[in-house]
Coordinates of C-alpha atoms in Angstrom, one line a residue:
Chain A
M1 CA 97.6 70.3 86.8
H2 CA 101.4 69.9 87.7
R3 CA 102.8 68.5 90.8
D4 CA 105.9 70.7 89.7
P5 CA 106.1 74.1 88.2
N6 CA 109.6 73.2 87.3
L7 CA 110.7 77.1 86.9
Y8 CA 114.1 76.7 88.2
D9 CA 116.5 74.0 88.9
F10 CA 117.6 72.8 92.5
W11 CA 120.8 74.9 93.2
P12 CA 122.1 74.4 97.0
Y13 CA 123.1 77.1 98.8
R14 CA 126.8 75.9 99.2
D15 CA 129.9 76.7 97.3
R16 CA 128.0 78.9 94.7
P17 CA 130.0 80.5 92.1
K18 CA 130.4 84.2 93.7
I19 CA 128.3 87.2 92.9
T20 CA 130.4 90.5 93.3
W21 CA 127.9 93.6 93.2
P22 CA 128.9 96.8 91.9
G23 CA 131.5 98.5 94.3
N24 CA 132.2 95.1 95.6
K25 CA 129.2 95.8 98.0
K26 CA 127.9 92.6 99.7
V27 CA 124.0 92.9 99.7
A28 CA 121.8 94.6 97.1
F29 CA 119.4 96.4 99.3
W30 CA 115.9 97.1 97.7
V31 CA 112.6 98.4 99.0
A32 CA 109.2 97.8 97.4
P33 CA 106.1 99.9 98.4
N34 CA 103.4 98.4 97.0
I35 CA 101.2 101.3 95.7
E36 CA 97.9 99.6 95.1
F37 CA 94.3 100.3 94.4
Y38 CA 91.7 98.0 95.8
E39 CA 88.1 98.4 94.4
L40 CA 84.9 99.2 96.5
D41 CA 82.9 97.1 94.2
P42 CA 85.2 94.7 92.3
P43 CA 83.4 91.8 90.1
T44 CA 84.1 88.7 91.3
N45 CA 86.8 86.2 89.9
P46 CA 85.6 82.5 90.4
S47 CA 88.3 81.4 92.2
R48 CA 88.3 84.2 94.8
K49 CA 86.6 86.8 96.8
P50 CA 87.7 90.1 96.4
W51 CA 86.7 91.1 100.2
G52 CA 85.8 89.2 103.3
R53 CA 82.5 90.6 103.9
P54 CA 79.8 91.9 101.7
H55 CA 80.4 94.9 99.5
P56 CA 81.2 97.8 100.3
D57 CA 83.5 96.4 103.1
I58 CA 84.7 100.1 103.8
V59 CA 87.0 98.6 107.0
P60 CA 89.6 97.4 104.8
Y61 CA 88.5 99.5 101.7
S62 CA 89.2 102.8 103.5
A63 CA 92.0 101.5 105.3
R64 CA 93.9 101.2 101.7
D65 CA 92.6 104.8 101.0
W66 CA 93.9 106.0 103.6
G67 CA 97.3 104.6 102.6
N68 CA 96.9 106.4 99.5
R69 CA 96.1 110.1 101.0
V70 CA 98.1 109.7 104.3
G71 CA 100.5 106.4 105.0
H72 CA 102.1 106.8 101.3
W73 CA 103.3 110.5 102.2
R74 CA 104.8 109.4 105.4
L75 CA 106.4 106.6 103.9
M76 CA 108.0 108.3 101.1
E77 CA 109.4 110.8 103.6
V78 CA 110.9 108.3 105.5
M79 CA 112.8 107.0 102.5
D80 CA 113.7 110.1 101.3
E81 CA 115.5 110.6 104.5
F82 CA 117.9 107.7 104.2
K83 CA 118.0 108.2 100.4
V84 CA 116.1 105.0 99.6
R85 CA 114.7 104.7 96.0
G86 CA 111.6 102.6 96.1
S87 CA 111.1 100.0 93.4
I88 CA 107.1 100.6 93.3
S89 CA 105.1 97.5 92.8
L90 CA 102.2 99.5 90.8
S91 CA 98.3 98.7 90.7
V92 CA 98.3 100.0 87.1
A93 CA 95.2 102.1 87.5
M94 CA 96.8 104.1 90.0
L95 CA 98.3 106.0 87.2
D96 CA 94.8 107.0 86.9
H97 CA 93.7 106.9 90.0
H98 CA 96.2 108.9 92.2
P99 CA 98.4 110.8 89.7
E100 CA 99.6 112.9 92.3
I101 CA 101.4 109.9 94.0
I102 CA 102.9 109.0 90.6
R103 CA 104.6 112.0 89.9
A104 CA 105.9 112.3 93.5
C105 CA 107.5 109.2 92.4
V106 CA 108.8 109.7 89.1
E107 CA 110.7 113.2 90.6
R108 CA 112.5 111.0 93.0
E109 CA 113.3 108.3 90.0
W110 CA 111.8 105.5 91.5
E111 CA 111.3 102.3 89.6
F112 CA 107.9 101.2 88.5
F113 CA 106.9 97.7 88.1
S114 CA 103.7 96.2 87.1
H115 CA 101.5 94.7 90.0
G116 CA 98.5 94.2 87.7
I117 CA 95.8 96.6 87.0
Y118 CA 94.2 96.6 90.3
N119 CA 95.1 94.3 93.5
T120 CA 91.2 93.2 93.4
R121 CA 91.2 91.6 89.7
Y122 CA 92.9 88.0 89.9
S123 CA 94.5 86.2 87.2
Y124 CA 93.0 83.1 87.7
N125 CA 90.7 81.8 85.1
M126 CA 92.4 84.2 82.3
T127 CA 92.6 83.1 78.8
E128 CA 95.9 83.9 77.3
A129 CA 94.6 86.6 75.1
Q130 CA 93.2 88.3 78.6
E131 CA 96.5 87.8 80.2
R132 CA 98.3 89.3 77.1
A133 CA 95.7 92.3 77.4
V134 CA 96.8 92.5 81.3
L135 CA 100.6 92.7 80.3
E136 CA 99.9 95.0 77.6
D137 CA 98.1 97.5 79.2
S138 CA 100.7 97.4 82.1
I139 CA 103.8 98.4 79.9
K140 CA 101.8 100.7 77.7
S141 CA 100.1 102.7 80.5
V142 CA 103.6 103.1 82.5
M143 CA 105.2 104.2 79.4
D144 CA 102.2 106.8 78.5
A145 CA 102.6 108.4 82.3
T146 CA 106.0 107.6 83.4
G147 CA 108.5 107.4 80.1
Q148 CA 109.5 104.2 81.8
R149 CA 109.4 100.6 80.1
I150 CA 108.6 98.5 83.0
R151 CA 111.0 95.3 83.5
G152 CA 109.8 93.7 86.6
Y153 CA 106.3 91.8 87.2
L154 CA 104.5 91.1 90.5
A155 CA 101.2 89.6 89.5
P156 CA 98.1 91.2 91.4
A157 CA 97.5 89.5 94.7
L158 CA 100.0 86.8 93.9
T159 CA 97.8 85.1 91.5
H160 CA 98.9 83.5 88.7
T161 CA 98.0 80.9 85.4
E162 CA 100.5 78.3 84.3
R163 CA 101.6 80.9 81.6
T164 CA 102.5 84.0 83.4
L165 CA 106.1 83.4 83.7
D166 CA 106.1 82.3 79.8
L167 CA 104.4 85.3 79.0
L168 CA 106.8 87.8 80.8
A169 CA 109.6 86.6 78.8
E170 CA 107.9 87.0 75.6
Y171 CA 107.2 90.6 76.5
G172 CA 110.6 91.4 77.3
F173 CA 110.4 91.5 81.2
W174 CA 113.6 90.9 82.9
Y175 CA 112.1 89.7 86.1
S176 CA 109.6 88.5 88.4
C177 CA 108.9 88.8 91.7
D178 CA 107.0 85.9 92.1
L179 CA 109.0 83.2 93.3
F180 CA 110.1 83.3 96.8
Q181 CA 112.7 80.3 96.6
D182 CA 116.0 81.8 97.2
D183 CA 118.1 84.9 98.7
Q184 CA 119.7 85.4 95.1
P185 CA 118.6 86.3 91.5
Q186 CA 118.4 83.3 89.5
P187 CA 117.2 82.2 85.8
L188 CA 114.0 81.3 85.2
K189 CA 113.1 78.1 82.8
V190 CA 110.9 80.2 80.2
K191 CA 109.8 79.3 76.7
G192 CA 111.7 81.0 73.9
D193 CA 115.5 82.7 73.9
N194 CA 114.3 85.3 76.1
R195 CA 115.8 85.6 79.8
L196 CA 113.9 86.1 82.7
I197 CA 115.2 86.1 86.4
S198 CA 113.7 85.5 89.6
M199 CA 114.5 88.2 91.8
P200 CA 114.3 87.8 95.5
Y201 CA 111.1 89.6 97.0
S202 CA 110.5 88.2 100.4
L203 CA 107.1 87.2 101.8
E204 CA 108.5 86.6 105.3
V205 CA 109.8 90.4 105.8
N206 CA 106.7 91.7 104.0
D207 CA 104.9 94.0 106.3
V208 CA 101.5 92.3 105.4
I209 CA 102.5 89.1 106.5
T210 CA 104.8 90.1 109.9
Y211 CA 101.9 92.4 111.1
G212 CA 98.7 90.8 109.5
V213 CA 99.6 86.8 109.5
Y214 CA 102.4 86.6 112.3
N215 CA 100.8 89.3 114.3
Q216 CA 104.2 90.7 115.2
S217 CA 104.6 94.2 116.8
P218 CA 106.0 97.3 114.8
R219 CA 108.9 97.1 117.1
A220 CA 109.4 93.2 116.7
Y221 CA 109.1 93.6 112.9
A222 CA 111.7 96.5 112.9
D223 CA 113.8 94.0 114.8
A224 CA 113.2 91.2 112.4
L225 CA 114.2 93.4 109.6
M226 CA 117.6 94.1 111.5
R227 CA 118.5 90.7 112.0
H228 CA 117.2 89.5 108.3
F229 CA 119.7 92.0 107.1
D230 CA 122.9 91.1 109.6
Q231 CA 122.6 87.5 108.5
L232 CA 122.4 88.8 104.7
L233 CA 125.5 90.8 105.1
E234 CA 127.1 88.3 106.8
E235 CA 126.3 85.7 104.0
G236 CA 127.1 88.1 101.3
A237 CA 130.7 88.3 102.4
E238 CA 130.9 84.7 100.5
T239 CA 128.4 85.5 97.6
G240 CA 126.2 88.7 97.1
T241 CA 122.9 88.4 98.3
V242 CA 119.4 90.2 97.8
M243 CA 117.7 91.7 100.6
C244 CA 113.8 93.4 99.4
I245 CA 111.5 94.9 101.9
P246 CA 108.2 94.7 100.3
L247 CA 106.2 97.2 102.2
H248 CA 102.4 98.6 102.1
A249 CA 101.9 102.4 102.9
Y250 CA 98.5 101.5 104.5
L251 CA 100.1 99.1 107.0
V252 CA 103.8 100.6 107.8
G253 CA 102.5 104.0 107.4
H254 CA 100.7 104.2 110.4
P255 CA 102.1 106.4 113.3
H256 CA 102.4 103.2 115.5
R257 CA 104.8 101.8 113.0
I258 CA 106.6 104.3 111.1
G259 CA 109.0 105.0 113.8
P260 CA 110.2 101.5 114.4
F261 CA 110.5 101.0 110.8
R262 CA 112.3 104.5 110.5
E263 CA 115.0 102.8 113.0
A264 CA 115.5 99.5 110.7
L265 CA 116.0 101.5 108.0
R266 CA 118.6 103.8 109.5
Y267 CA 120.2 100.8 110.6
I268 CA 120.5 98.9 107.3
T269 CA 121.1 102.2 105.1
S270 CA 124.1 103.1 107.8
H271 CA 126.4 100.1 106.2
R272 CA 126.7 101.8 102.7
D273 CA 130.1 100.6 102.6
D274 CA 128.8 97.2 102.1
V275 CA 125.2 97.6 101.0
W276 CA 124.2 98.3 97.2
V277 CA 121.0 100.4 98.0
T278 CA 119.4 100.5 94.7
T279 CA 116.4 99.2 92.5
A280 CA 115.1 95.9 91.3
K281 CA 115.6 97.0 87.9
E282 CA 119.3 97.6 88.3
I283 CA 119.9 94.3 90.1
A284 CA 118.3 92.5 87.1
E285 CA 120.2 94.3 84.5
F286 CA 123.6 93.6 86.4
Y287 CA 122.8 90.4 87.3
L288 CA 121.7 89.5 83.8
A289 CA 125.2 91.2 82.2
H290 CA 127.3 89.4 84.8
H291 CA 126.1 86.5 86.5
Y292 CA 123.1 84.9 84.5
D293 CA 125.7 82.8 82.4
Q294 CA 127.6 81.7 85.4
T295 CA 124.4 80.6 87.2
L296 CA 123.5 78.6 84.6
T297 CA 126.9 77.2 84.0
D298 CA 127.4 76.0 87.8
I299 CA 124.0 74.3 88.0
A300 CA 124.8 72.6 84.7
R301 CA 128.2 71.5 86.1
R302 CA 126.5 69.9 89.4
G303 CA 124.6 68.3 86.8
N304 CA 121.3 69.7 88.0
A305 CA 120.0 70.9 84.8
R306 CA 116.5 69.5 83.9
P307 CA 115.1 69.6 80.8
G308 CA 111.8 71.2 79.9
T309 CA 110.4 75.0 81.0
G310 CA 107.6 75.8 83.3
F311 CA 104.5 73.4 83.6
N312 CA 106.3 71.5 80.9
P313 CA 105.8 68.2 81.5
I314 CA 109.1 66.8 83.2
P315 CA 110.7 63.2 82.0
Q316 CA 110.6 61.0 84.9
E317 CA 113.9 59.5 86.0
G318 CA 114.3 56.2 84.6
V319 CA 111.5 56.1 81.9
Chain B
M1 CA 87.1 77.2 81.4
S2 CA 86.8 79.7 78.7
G3 CA 88.0 82.6 80.7
L4 CA 86.7 85.5 82.4
P5 CA 83.8 87.5 81.0
D6 CA 84.5 90.9 79.2
S7 CA 83.0 92.6 82.0
Y8 CA 86.1 91.3 84.4
F9 CA 88.1 93.5 82.3
T10 CA 85.9 96.6 81.9
Y11 CA 87.3 99.2 84.4
A12 CA 84.4 101.7 84.5
R13 CA 85.8 103.6 87.4
R14 CA 89.4 103.9 86.4
Q15 CA 89.6 107.4 86.7
A16 CA 91.0 110.4 88.8
G17 CA 90.4 109.9 92.6
P18 CA 88.6 107.2 94.5
D19 CA 86.1 104.5 92.6
H20 CA 83.1 106.3 94.4
G21 CA 81.8 110.0 94.6
H22 CA 82.1 110.6 98.1
Y23 CA 85.2 112.6 98.4
P24 CA 88.0 113.5 95.9
A25 CA 91.7 112.6 96.3
S26 CA 93.5 114.7 99.0
P27 CA 97.1 114.0 99.8
I28 CA 96.9 114.9 103.8
R29 CA 100.3 116.7 103.3
E30 CA 98.8 119.1 100.7
R31 CA 95.5 119.9 103.1
A32 CA 95.1 123.4 104.3
P33 CA 96.9 123.8 108.0
V34 CA 94.6 123.2 111.0
V35 CA 94.0 124.9 114.0
L36 CA 93.3 123.1 117.3
P37 CA 91.6 124.7 120.5
G38 CA 94.1 126.1 122.5
G39 CA 96.7 125.8 120.1
A40 CA 97.3 122.1 120.5
S41 CA 99.4 119.9 118.5
L42 CA 98.2 116.6 119.2
A43 CA 94.8 115.9 120.1
L44 CA 93.5 113.1 121.7
W45 CA 89.9 111.6 120.8
V46 CA 88.9 108.3 122.7
V47 CA 85.8 106.6 121.7
V48 CA 84.2 104.0 123.7
P49 CA 81.9 101.5 122.0
L50 CA 78.7 100.4 124.5
E51 CA 77.6 97.4 122.7
F52 CA 74.8 94.6 123.3
F53 CA 75.6 91.0 121.9
P54 CA 72.6 88.9 122.1
L55 CA 72.7 85.5 122.8
N56 CA 71.1 84.3 119.6
P57 CA 72.9 86.0 116.7
S58 CA 71.6 85.3 113.1
G59 CA 75.4 86.3 112.1
Q60 CA 73.7 87.8 109.0
P61 CA 75.4 88.8 106.8
F62 CA 78.5 88.1 108.8
K63 CA 79.2 87.6 112.5
A64 CA 80.5 90.7 114.1
P65 CA 83.5 90.7 116.0
G66 CA 82.9 89.9 119.7
A67 CA 79.6 88.2 118.9
M68 CA 78.5 84.7 120.3
Q69 CA 81.0 81.6 119.0
T70 CA 80.2 78.5 121.0
P71 CA 76.8 76.8 120.4
Y72 CA 73.5 78.1 121.7
P73 CA 73.4 79.1 124.6
D74 CA 76.9 80.4 124.3
L75 CA 76.5 82.0 127.8
R76 CA 80.3 82.4 128.0
H77 CA 80.6 85.4 125.7
Y78 CA 77.2 86.8 126.5
T79 CA 78.4 87.2 129.9
T80 CA 81.9 88.4 129.7
R81 CA 80.6 91.0 127.0
D82 CA 77.9 91.9 129.3
Y83 CA 81.1 92.1 132.4
G84 CA 81.8 95.3 130.2
N85 CA 78.6 97.2 130.4
R86 CA 78.6 96.5 134.1
V87 CA 82.0 96.6 135.3
G88 CA 84.3 97.5 132.5
A89 CA 82.6 100.7 131.5
Y90 CA 82.8 101.9 135.2
R91 CA 86.4 101.1 135.2
L92 CA 86.8 103.0 132.4
L93 CA 85.0 105.9 133.9
K94 CA 86.9 106.1 137.0
L95 CA 89.9 106.1 134.9
F96 CA 88.9 109.2 132.8
A97 CA 88.0 110.8 135.9
R98 CA 91.3 110.7 137.4
L99 CA 93.0 111.6 134.3
G100 CA 90.4 114.3 132.9
L101 CA 89.8 112.7 130.0
R102 CA 86.5 113.7 128.0
A103 CA 85.8 110.7 125.7
T104 CA 82.8 109.8 123.7
F105 CA 80.8 106.7 124.2
A106 CA 79.4 105.3 121.1
V107 CA 75.9 103.6 122.3
Q108 CA 73.8 101.2 120.6
G109 CA 70.1 101.4 120.8
A110 CA 69.6 98.3 122.7
V111 CA 72.1 99.1 125.4
A112 CA 70.1 102.4 126.0
E113 CA 67.0 100.5 125.7
R114 CA 68.3 98.1 128.5
Y115 CA 70.7 100.1 130.5
P116 CA 69.6 103.5 130.5
G117 CA 71.4 104.1 134.0
L118 CA 74.7 103.4 132.2
I119 CA 74.0 106.4 129.5
R120 CA 73.1 108.6 132.7
D121 CA 76.2 107.7 134.3
V122 CA 78.5 108.6 131.3
L123 CA 76.8 111.8 130.6
F124 CA 76.6 112.9 134.1
D125 CA 80.3 112.1 134.2
G126 CA 80.9 114.6 131.3
H127 CA 81.6 112.6 128.4
D128 CA 79.9 112.7 124.9
I129 CA 77.6 110.2 123.5
C130 CA 77.1 109.0 119.6
A131 CA 74.9 106.1 118.3
H132 CA 76.1 103.2 117.7
G133 CA 73.5 101.4 115.8
W134 CA 70.8 99.1 117.4
D135 CA 73.0 96.1 118.6
T136 CA 75.8 94.0 117.4
D137 CA 73.6 91.7 115.4
S138 CA 71.5 94.6 113.5
L139 CA 74.5 95.1 110.8
H140 CA 74.2 97.4 107.5
H141 CA 74.6 96.1 104.5
S142 CA 73.8 96.8 100.8
T143 CA 70.9 93.8 100.9
L144 CA 69.2 95.3 103.8
A145 CA 65.5 96.5 102.7
E146 CA 65.7 100.4 102.6
A147 CA 62.6 100.2 105.3
V148 CA 64.7 97.9 107.1
E149 CA 67.6 100.2 107.3
N150 CA 66.1 103.2 108.2
S151 CA 64.2 101.6 111.0
Y152 CA 67.7 100.7 112.5
I153 CA 68.5 104.2 112.4
T154 CA 65.4 105.5 113.9
R155 CA 64.8 103.0 116.6
T156 CA 68.3 103.6 117.5
L157 CA 68.2 107.5 117.8
D158 CA 65.0 107.0 119.7
A159 CA 66.1 104.9 122.5
I160 CA 69.4 106.9 122.9
E161 CA 67.1 110.0 123.1
A162 CA 65.0 108.8 125.7
A163 CA 67.8 107.5 127.9
S164 CA 69.9 110.8 127.7
G165 CA 67.7 113.4 126.2
Q166 CA 69.7 114.1 123.4
R167 CA 69.1 113.3 119.9
V168 CA 72.4 112.8 118.9
T169 CA 74.1 113.8 115.5
G170 CA 77.2 111.6 115.5
W171 CA 77.3 107.6 114.5
L172 CA 79.8 104.7 114.2
S173 CA 78.0 101.5 112.7
P174 CA 78.0 98.4 114.3
A175 CA 81.3 96.0 113.2
R176 CA 81.7 99.8 110.9
A177 CA 79.7 97.9 108.2
E178 CA 77.7 99.7 105.9
G179 CA 75.6 99.3 102.7
F180 CA 76.1 101.3 99.8
A181 CA 73.4 103.7 100.8
T182 CA 74.0 103.9 104.3
P183 CA 75.9 107.1 104.7
A184 CA 73.0 108.7 102.5
R185 CA 70.8 107.4 104.9
L186 CA 72.2 108.5 107.9
A187 CA 72.5 112.1 106.6
A188 CA 68.6 111.7 105.7
Q189 CA 68.0 111.2 109.5
G190 CA 70.1 113.7 110.6
I191 CA 73.5 112.3 111.5
R192 CA 76.0 115.0 110.7
W193 CA 79.3 112.8 111.7
F194 CA 80.1 109.3 111.2
A195 CA 83.7 107.4 112.1
D196 CA 83.2 104.3 110.0
W197 CA 85.5 105.1 107.1
A198 CA 89.4 105.2 108.7
H199 CA 90.3 106.9 105.4
D200 CA 92.3 110.1 106.8
E201 CA 93.8 111.4 109.9
L202 CA 91.8 114.4 109.9
P203 CA 87.9 115.3 109.4
T204 CA 86.9 115.1 105.8
R205 CA 84.2 116.3 104.0
F206 CA 81.9 112.9 102.6
Q207 CA 78.9 113.6 99.9
T208 CA 75.8 111.5 100.1
S209 CA 73.1 111.6 97.6
A210 CA 71.1 113.2 100.9
G211 CA 73.8 115.6 101.6
E212 CA 77.1 115.9 103.4
L213 CA 78.5 114.4 106.3
I214 CA 81.7 114.8 108.4
S215 CA 83.9 111.4 108.0
M216 CA 85.6 111.9 111.6
P217 CA 88.6 109.8 111.6
L218 CA 89.3 106.8 113.8
S219 CA 91.9 104.6 113.3
N220 CA 91.0 100.7 112.9
E221 CA 94.8 99.4 113.4
L222 CA 95.1 100.8 116.8
D223 CA 92.2 100.0 118.6
D224 CA 92.1 97.3 121.4
W225 CA 90.0 94.8 119.7
Q226 CA 92.6 94.8 116.7
I227 CA 96.0 94.5 118.5
L228 CA 94.9 92.7 121.6
I229 CA 92.5 90.2 120.2
T230 CA 93.0 90.1 116.4
Y231 CA 96.6 90.6 116.6
T232 CA 96.9 88.8 120.0
R233 CA 99.7 91.1 121.3
P234 CA 100.5 91.7 125.0
E235 CA 99.3 95.0 126.9
H236 CA 103.1 96.1 127.1
E237 CA 103.1 96.1 123.4
W238 CA 99.7 97.8 122.6
L239 CA 100.8 100.3 125.2
A240 CA 104.2 100.9 123.3
Q241 CA 102.4 101.5 120.0
V242 CA 99.9 103.8 121.6
T243 CA 103.1 105.9 122.4
D244 CA 105.1 105.3 119.8
A245 CA 101.9 106.6 117.8
A246 CA 101.6 109.6 119.9
D247 CA 105.4 110.2 119.5
W248 CA 105.2 110.4 115.6
L249 CA 102.3 112.5 115.5
A250 CA 103.5 115.2 117.9
A251 CA 106.8 115.1 115.8
E252 CA 104.9 115.2 112.6
A253 CA 102.8 117.8 113.8
V254 CA 105.8 120.2 114.9
R255 CA 107.7 119.3 111.3
L256 CA 104.8 120.1 109.1
N257 CA 103.3 122.9 111.4
S258 CA 99.5 121.1 111.7
P259 CA 98.2 119.4 114.4
R260 CA 97.5 115.9 114.4
V261 CA 94.9 113.5 115.8
L262 CA 95.3 110.3 117.8
T263 CA 92.2 108.4 117.7
L264 CA 91.7 105.3 120.2
T265 CA 88.8 103.0 120.5
V266 CA 88.3 101.0 123.8
R267 CA 85.8 98.6 124.8
P268 CA 85.0 98.3 128.0
Y269 CA 84.9 94.3 127.9
V270 CA 88.4 94.1 126.5
S271 CA 90.5 97.4 128.0
G272 CA 88.1 97.4 131.2
L273 CA 89.6 94.0 132.8
P274 CA 91.6 94.4 135.6
Y275 CA 94.8 93.0 134.0
R276 CA 94.7 95.9 131.4
I277 CA 93.0 98.7 132.9
K278 CA 96.6 99.9 134.1
A279 CA 98.3 99.5 131.2
L280 CA 95.3 102.0 129.3
G281 CA 95.9 104.3 132.3
N282 CA 99.8 104.6 131.9
S283 CA 99.2 104.8 128.1
L284 CA 96.9 107.5 128.2
Q285 CA 98.6 109.3 130.9
T286 CA 102.0 109.2 128.7
V287 CA 100.0 110.7 125.9
L288 CA 98.3 113.4 128.1
N289 CA 102.0 114.0 129.6
R290 CA 103.1 115.5 126.7
P291 CA 103.2 119.3 126.1
G292 CA 100.6 120.2 123.5
T293 CA 98.3 117.5 123.9
S294 CA 94.4 118.1 124.4
V295 CA 91.8 115.9 124.7
L296 CA 89.0 117.2 122.2
S297 CA 85.4 116.2 121.7
P298 CA 83.9 115.5 118.0
D299 CA 82.4 119.0 118.3
D300 CA 85.7 120.7 118.9
L301 CA 87.1 118.8 116.1
L302 CA 84.4 119.6 113.6
R303 CA 84.7 123.2 114.8
A304 CA 88.3 123.5 114.5
V305 CA 89.4 121.4 111.9
S306 CA 89.7 122.6 108.3
V307 CA 88.0 120.0 106.2

């Protein structure tokens, strides 16, 4: 147990070197539909119960099933309307359960990244070999089904071990969506010579949080998305920002929610002169090629680079 | 920690379709087009639970939404729930009469037994009834003995029959809770449709080991408890959400040339309060004023909708 994960260095949000997105765009905008499978009767991880009620907990189970039968198609239609390709946070077992959804995403050239095998199988208490098996399953299964080499990861149900990010780097992932410390990508301090970045993926404008935790109404959520965007656009003139909207069709796809969301997406994508409407993988590729070293140099220039990598002990000052 | 057992990495049901045998995958856009009576594009189905909340709930295996919360005797919650059956339900009946709206009242056996007059009034006003389990402390779950679960079902159907003269064939479980065996046990006792699984927006076939049920869509995210109580949204936002849903569904029905069903659960002790009833009325009126909108009963839906 460590008091500080030491996964990145302090890098204050003032006077940062400029990030310029392709075409001089100010905001890199991506949408992350979480296409998830929650099992009716999953095994229990000692650290977390899969469902609130005894199995079968059909209220939340059937709601998620609704997402895959009804909500997904409604959300996809809205994204098509504004020519937004999704970067899918994929429960890898969805490749087997709902190939019709996978086919529709492949046809649209959406990006896939891994969100674990099921959102009801948590990383807590996994051995290194077990965690490796999950990553290898993710890479191979998506490659076999879609021809895509996945480059991103969002741990299932946001459950991690201390070694998750090191393993991602070792397996050639480019980005992790697991950290929420910034509005710009930045290097992660992982073992070895591989480069792994933290990709902004907001929980604060994630529909699970806004509807389920903050109890916002659909119209209030849409309004928050537009204000979130306006601010990142203004700041993006100084140095390029990233806006991600993480979504769950089983929530945003409901008929009382999709209309206001559509208006927010219409508003954001109407700024295409200033907005790079893209995928996480394309943002990561561009950042790694053009701004990764620039960030490290700036952190070093400020004297903020600390030794060590994630979850390795940090030498105490003055010791 | 030596890691998780191998069984945690065994995915026995990693297969096409859902991880159970009740129904196959079926994207709603690929479903056969539906024709509703009168050529309606938007069908409204309103469900009103009539519930009995015992003063001494066991809370097993969990406490139902709306159950007693303060130490015994929690007269506060007992009476606010009972207010629904005494006053709120009649306020709803009056509103429905004014709107010409036919609803489905989901009746718990304990309510039928205690307040048979309420059930007769509901039927006299022309509404439908279905079963809603025995009471909110008789929850269906997987560790319930078969004989006990069967007795919950029989006793409920018998009590409703005694009060109404009807052997109902529709079911909504208390707290929408089921055990793995519940659907089959319902089917074995003559239930034809149930509304526990909110997995679709049209009725769908649902296979059990004791025969087929029809699973009726009933939104959980739009109901009055969810929005007003769980999400603590004010009435005007609930109204906006219901009308936004109607707008979207009606437009989608035209675009895809297939009607849509707007389902709404309203509880007498929630929506039947003086400060909420007008908001509910305005909301329903807005939906009903839309051309092409029909109020349909479960029988209408079951007959009309291709499943």
